[in-house]
Each structure stands twice: as structure tokens, then as C-alpha cells.
Coordinates of C-alpha atoms in Angstrom, one line a residue:
M1 CA 0.0 0.0 0.0
R2 CA 2.9 2.4 0.8
I3 CA 4.3 1.8 -2.7
R4 CA 1.0 2.5 -4.4
A5 CA 0.5 5.7 -2.4
T6 CA 4.0 6.8 -3.4
V7 CA 3.3 6.1 -7.0
A8 CA 0.0 8.0 -6.8
A9 CA 1.8 11.0 -5.3
L10 CA 4.5 10.9 -7.9
T11 CA 2.1 10.9 -10.8
G12 CA 0.5 14.1 -9.4
T13 CA 3.9 15.7 -8.9
L14 CA 5.0 14.8 -12.4
A15 CA 1.9 16.3 -13.9
L16 CA 2.3 19.6 -12.1
S17 CA 6.0 19.9 -13.0
A18 CA 6.0 18.6 -16.6
L19 CA 2.5 19.4 -17.9
A20 CA 1.7 22.8 -16.3
V21 CA 3.3 24.9 -19.1
P22 CA 4.4 28.3 -18.0
A23 CA 2.0 30.9 -19.4
A24 CA 4.9 32.8 -21.0
Q25 CA 5.7 29.8 -23.1
A26 CA 2.1 29.1 -24.2
V27 CA 0.5 30.8 -27.3
D28 CA -1.7 33.9 -26.7
G29 CA -5.4 33.6 -26.3
P30 CA -7.8 31.5 -24.3
S31 CA -6.2 28.2 -25.2
S32 CA -2.9 29.3 -23.4
A33 CA -4.0 27.9 -20.1
P34 CA -2.4 24.5 -19.4
R35 CA -4.6 21.6 -20.3
I36 CA -3.6 18.5 -18.3
A37 CA -4.0 15.0 -20.0
A38 CA -5.8 12.3 -18.3
Q39 CA -3.5 9.5 -17.1
G40 CA -2.0 7.8 -20.1
A41 CA -3.8 10.2 -22.5
N42 CA -2.9 13.1 -24.8
V43 CA -4.4 16.5 -25.1
G44 CA -4.0 18.1 -28.6
D45 CA -1.3 16.9 -30.9
T46 CA 1.5 16.3 -28.5
E47 CA 3.1 12.9 -28.9
I48 CA 5.8 11.0 -26.9
T49 CA 7.9 9.2 -29.5
K50 CA 10.7 7.6 -27.5
V51 CA 11.6 6.8 -23.9
S52 CA 15.2 5.6 -22.9
V53 CA 16.6 4.6 -19.5
N54 CA 20.4 5.2 -19.1
G55 CA 20.8 5.2 -22.9
G56 CA 19.7 1.6 -23.0
K57 CA 22.6 0.4 -20.8
N58 CA 21.8 -1.7 -17.7
V59 CA 22.0 0.2 -14.4
V60 CA 24.3 -1.7 -12.0
V61 CA 23.9 -1.1 -8.3
G62 CA 26.1 -2.5 -5.4
T63 CA 25.3 -2.5 -1.7
T64 CA 26.4 1.1 -0.6
N65 CA 26.9 3.6 -3.3
K66 CA 24.1 5.5 -4.9
V67 CA 24.0 5.2 -8.8
Q68 CA 22.8 8.1 -10.9
F69 CA 21.3 7.6 -14.3
T70 CA 19.1 9.4 -16.8
V71 CA 15.6 8.9 -18.1
A72 CA 15.1 10.7 -21.4
V73 CA 11.7 11.3 -23.0
T74 CA 11.6 12.4 -26.6
A75 CA 8.4 14.2 -27.8
T76 CA 7.1 16.2 -30.6
D77 CA 4.4 18.9 -31.1
P78 CA 3.9 21.4 -34.0
E79 CA 4.4 24.3 -31.6
G80 CA 7.4 22.7 -29.8
I81 CA 8.1 21.2 -26.4
A82 CA 8.1 23.2 -23.2
G83 CA 8.9 20.6 -20.6
G84 CA 8.9 17.0 -19.6
S85 CA 9.5 14.5 -16.8
A86 CA 9.4 10.9 -15.9
F87 CA 10.0 8.2 -13.2
L88 CA 10.4 4.5 -13.0
Y89 CA 8.1 1.9 -11.4
H90 CA 8.3 -1.8 -11.2
G91 CA 5.3 -4.1 -11.8
G92 CA 2.6 -5.0 -14.2
S93 CA 0.9 -1.7 -14.0
I94 CA 1.0 1.6 -12.2
D95 CA -1.8 0.3 -9.9
T96 CA 0.2 -2.8 -8.8
A97 CA 3.6 -1.3 -8.6
D98 CA 5.9 -2.8 -6.0
G99 CA 8.9 -0.5 -6.5
V100 CA 9.7 3.0 -7.6
L101 CA 12.7 5.0 -8.7
A102 CA 12.1 8.7 -9.0
P103 CA 14.2 12.0 -9.6
D104 CA 14.8 14.4 -6.8
D105 CA 14.0 17.2 -9.3
F106 CA 11.0 16.5 -11.6
D107 CA 11.8 19.5 -13.8
G108 CA 13.5 17.8 -16.7
T109 CA 16.2 19.4 -18.8
C110 CA 15.1 19.7 -22.4
K111 CA 17.3 19.6 -25.4
V112 CA 15.9 20.9 -28.7
V113 CA 16.1 18.5 -31.6
D114 CA 14.3 20.6 -34.0
A115 CA 11.4 23.1 -34.1
T116 CA 8.9 20.5 -33.1
T117 CA 10.9 17.9 -31.2
S118 CA 12.8 17.9 -27.9
T119 CA 14.3 15.3 -25.6
C120 CA 13.6 16.0 -21.9
S121 CA 15.8 14.3 -19.3
V122 CA 15.7 13.8 -15.5
T123 CA 18.3 12.3 -13.3
V124 CA 17.2 9.4 -11.1
I125 CA 19.1 8.0 -8.2
A126 CA 19.1 4.3 -7.3
D127 CA 20.0 3.9 -3.7
P128 CA 20.5 0.3 -2.6
Q129 CA 20.1 1.3 1.1
T130 CA 16.6 2.7 0.7
G131 CA 14.9 2.2 -2.7
L132 CA 15.7 -1.4 -3.7
Y133 CA 15.3 -5.0 -2.6
N134 CA 16.3 -8.2 -4.4
G135 CA 12.9 -8.8 -6.0
L136 CA 13.3 -5.6 -8.1
A137 CA 16.4 -6.7 -9.9
G138 CA 16.2 -7.3 -13.6
S139 CA 13.5 -6.4 -16.0
G140 CA 9.9 -5.5 -15.2
W141 CA 10.7 -1.8 -14.9
K142 CA 8.4 0.7 -16.7
V143 CA 8.5 4.4 -17.2
Y144 CA 5.8 6.9 -16.4
A145 CA 6.4 9.9 -18.7
A146 CA 4.8 13.3 -19.2
I147 CA 5.4 16.1 -21.7
G148 CA 4.0 19.6 -22.0
A149 CA 4.0 21.6 -25.2
N150 CA 4.4 25.4 -25.8
D151 CA 0.8 25.7 -26.8
G152 CA -0.6 24.1 -23.6
D153 CA -1.1 20.6 -25.2
S154 CA 0.3 17.6 -23.3
A155 CA 0.9 13.9 -23.3
E156 CA 1.3 11.2 -20.6
G157 CA 2.1 7.5 -20.8
E158 CA 2.4 5.0 -18.0
S159 CA 3.6 1.8 -19.6
Y160 CA 6.8 2.5 -21.5
A161 CA 9.0 -0.6 -21.0
S162 CA 12.5 0.3 -19.8
D163 CA 15.2 -0.5 -22.3
A164 CA 17.6 -1.1 -19.4
N165 CA 17.6 -3.5 -16.4
I166 CA 18.3 -2.6 -12.9
Q167 CA 20.9 -5.1 -11.9
R168 CA 22.7 -6.4 -8.7
N169 CA 26.4 -5.8 -9.1
S170 CA 28.6 -9.0 -9.4
R171 CA 32.1 -9.9 -8.3
L172 CA 34.3 -12.8 -9.4
T173 CA 37.6 -14.1 -8.1
T174 CA 40.2 -16.6 -9.4
N175 CA 43.1 -18.4 -7.6
A176 CA 45.2 -21.1 -9.2
S177 CA 47.5 -23.3 -7.1
P178 CA 50.0 -24.6 -6.4
E179 CA 52.3 -21.8 -7.6
P180 CA 54.8 -22.6 -9.1
V181 CA 53.7 -25.9 -10.4
K182 CA 55.6 -28.6 -12.4
K183 CA 54.7 -29.2 -16.0
G184 CA 52.1 -32.1 -16.4
K185 CA 51.0 -31.7 -12.7
T186 CA 47.5 -30.9 -11.6
L187 CA 46.6 -27.3 -11.1
T188 CA 43.5 -26.5 -9.0
V189 CA 41.7 -23.3 -9.9
T190 CA 39.2 -21.9 -7.3
G191 CA 37.2 -18.7 -7.1
A192 CA 33.8 -17.3 -6.1
L193 CA 30.9 -15.6 -7.9
T194 CA 29.0 -13.2 -5.7
R195 CA 26.5 -10.4 -6.1
A196 CA 25.0 -7.6 -4.2
N197 CA 22.2 -8.5 -1.8
W198 CA 19.9 -5.5 -1.5
D199 CA 18.2 -7.1 1.5
T200 CA 21.2 -7.5 3.6
F201 CA 23.5 -4.8 2.1
K202 CA 26.3 -7.4 1.7
Y203 CA 27.6 -9.6 -1.2
A204 CA 26.4 -13.2 -1.2
G205 CA 27.1 -16.2 -3.4
Y206 CA 25.4 -16.6 -6.7
T207 CA 24.8 -20.3 -7.0
N208 CA 23.9 -22.6 -10.0
Q209 CA 25.5 -20.3 -12.6
S210 CA 27.6 -21.3 -15.6
V211 CA 31.1 -19.8 -15.4
K212 CA 33.9 -20.2 -17.9
L213 CA 37.5 -21.0 -17.0
Q214 CA 39.8 -19.3 -19.5
Y215 CA 43.6 -19.6 -20.1
K216 CA 46.1 -17.3 -22.0
K217 CA 49.6 -18.7 -22.6
K218 CA 52.4 -16.3 -21.6
G219 CA 53.1 -14.1 -24.7
A220 CA 49.7 -14.8 -26.3
T221 CA 47.2 -12.0 -27.1
S222 CA 43.9 -13.8 -26.3
Y223 CA 42.2 -16.2 -23.9
T224 CA 40.9 -19.7 -24.7
T225 CA 38.0 -21.3 -22.8
L226 CA 39.1 -24.5 -21.2
K227 CA 35.9 -25.6 -19.6
T228 CA 32.5 -24.4 -18.2
I229 CA 31.6 -25.2 -14.6
T230 CA 28.7 -24.4 -12.3
S231 CA 29.0 -22.2 -9.2
G232 CA 28.2 -24.1 -6.0
A233 CA 27.2 -23.2 -2.5
S234 CA 28.1 -19.6 -1.7
G235 CA 29.0 -19.1 -5.3
A236 CA 32.1 -21.3 -5.0
L237 CA 34.1 -22.4 -8.1
K238 CA 36.5 -25.2 -8.2
T239 CA 38.0 -27.3 -11.0
T240 CA 41.4 -28.8 -12.1
V241 CA 43.5 -28.6 -15.3
T242 CA 46.9 -30.0 -16.2
A243 CA 49.7 -27.4 -16.1
S244 CA 51.4 -27.2 -19.5
A245 CA 53.1 -23.8 -19.8
D246 CA 53.4 -20.4 -18.0
G247 CA 50.2 -18.5 -18.4
Y248 CA 47.1 -16.7 -16.9
Y249 CA 43.9 -18.1 -15.6
R250 CA 40.6 -16.4 -15.2
Y251 CA 36.9 -17.0 -14.7
V252 CA 34.3 -15.3 -16.8
F253 CA 30.6 -14.9 -16.0
A254 CA 28.3 -14.0 -18.9
G255 CA 25.6 -12.4 -16.7
T256 CA 21.9 -12.7 -16.4
S257 CA 19.0 -10.3 -16.5
T258 CA 19.3 -9.6 -12.8
T259 CA 23.2 -9.6 -12.6
P260 CA 25.8 -8.1 -14.9
A261 CA 28.6 -10.0 -16.7
T262 CA 31.9 -10.0 -14.9
T263 CA 35.5 -11.2 -15.4
S264 CA 37.9 -11.9 -12.7
T265 CA 41.4 -10.6 -12.3
S266 CA 43.7 -13.2 -13.9
D267 CA 46.1 -15.3 -11.9
F268 CA 49.5 -16.0 -13.4
V269 CA 51.0 -19.4 -12.9
D270 CA 54.7 -20.2 -13.3
V271 CA 55.1 -23.7 -14.8
Q272 CA 58.5 -25.3 -14.2

């Protein structure tokens, strides 16, 4: 209920900031008064043509630091665009939202594309300490956007799918032993795949995930995948290989919708 109340308040704030076009910017005459669109509707010939979150790149959040990103709304109107704003919510609809990420300042900064089109952007802050929990990671985020035109027309939309996921940051380690090792002997390569837990504010193991073990011979320019293993309890990784020559070992995780790809720091092994 608290999330729904927050979303309801945000839609009202957004409408006031983005759709209430200043009188000085509106055309002269009776029609210059702001005309507020109903939720998800348009007034006049204003049209929202594109919505983008963080330029389409996933937003990766750890356990402590706040992460800033931009929500950009592009719109068109024959008389030009006066202002715009937006916020993100998570869920099937605005009425069933279970999470929200909103800007501190709803007054978007608009950049003119041409006489009829502008892109209005707001800066949103994702704070793992206050606004996120594990269930919000991944897709499922939508954008509520509002635009006001110079002639008092306006447009709102509540179900623009985000083109970026909100993800839990990941970490990956690699340790090969023994070091040094004799040629032909067994080398054990361990590591751990962990990711941010927004419920506990700590990093925890990411289990049952496919992780590649890669090797690069000393002097070579690229890595070769030796095998793919699955992370175990607490994200633990462990496998063995036969030592053949001096080289570097590393683990590589391709990522999922909730967790970004990551590559460990390589571990050099001296083979004698």
C-alpha cells in the first residue's frame, strides 16, 4: 500500500511539473491555459515518440553507493516542447507497482532536436540502502512519462517498457594453485561468484550459474575457454587442469537479466 501511495503522489507531482506549461511559453489567447492530460492520454497533438533509460545500458547497483542515471523522453508537437519529466516503477501496471525510482528534481532538462521535437531528461538516483530490494532486480521496470508543449497541449504515458535492467552488481575471483607448479601436474583453480544482496547490504554467493574458465599462454594475445563449470554453495568455483606452460587463468561470467557480466582478475602461474 505504501508503494502504491508513493506512485500516486509521484504521478501528481509529475503532472504539475511537466504538464503545467508556463504561461509565458504558451500561445496567446484562451487556449494558453495548461490543459492536463488524463493518465496515459494526450491533449492536442503532442506525442511521446521515445523513452530511454540510461541510454539503453543496464544500471548496475552495489550495496552501498548511490547510482545516478538518466531517463530521457523524446516528444514532438507542432508548436514545440516546453517541458517533460518521468519516473520508473516496477510491476505489471501503475496500480500494482511494487517499487519506484524517481528523480529528486522533476523539472526535466530539455534539449531541442528541431522546431517541433525535444528530448527532456531527468536524473534518477538508485539507492540500494533505501529504494531497492532483491525482488526488483532485472526487467519489469516501466517508465511513467509526461510532456508539456508550448501551446498548452500535453501527453502522458504510463507503460513504456524500460530499455535497461536494474541489476545487482557482481564480483568474481580466481586463484590457481600450487604456484609454481611442475609441468604435467594438476593445477587447482578456485574462485567465487558473488553479487550484491539489496536485502542485507552485503555480497552473497550466486549459485547454479555457468562460469567459464579461460587460459592465456604467456606471450599470447587472447584467452581460450578451457571448460565451463557451475557455481556451487556460496558461489564457490573449483576445477582442475593440467599445467602445460606459463600462463594466466581467469573465470568469466556471462551475466543474467538480474546480474551483470563480470570477469575476474587473472592469476599468473609459473610452470616449471
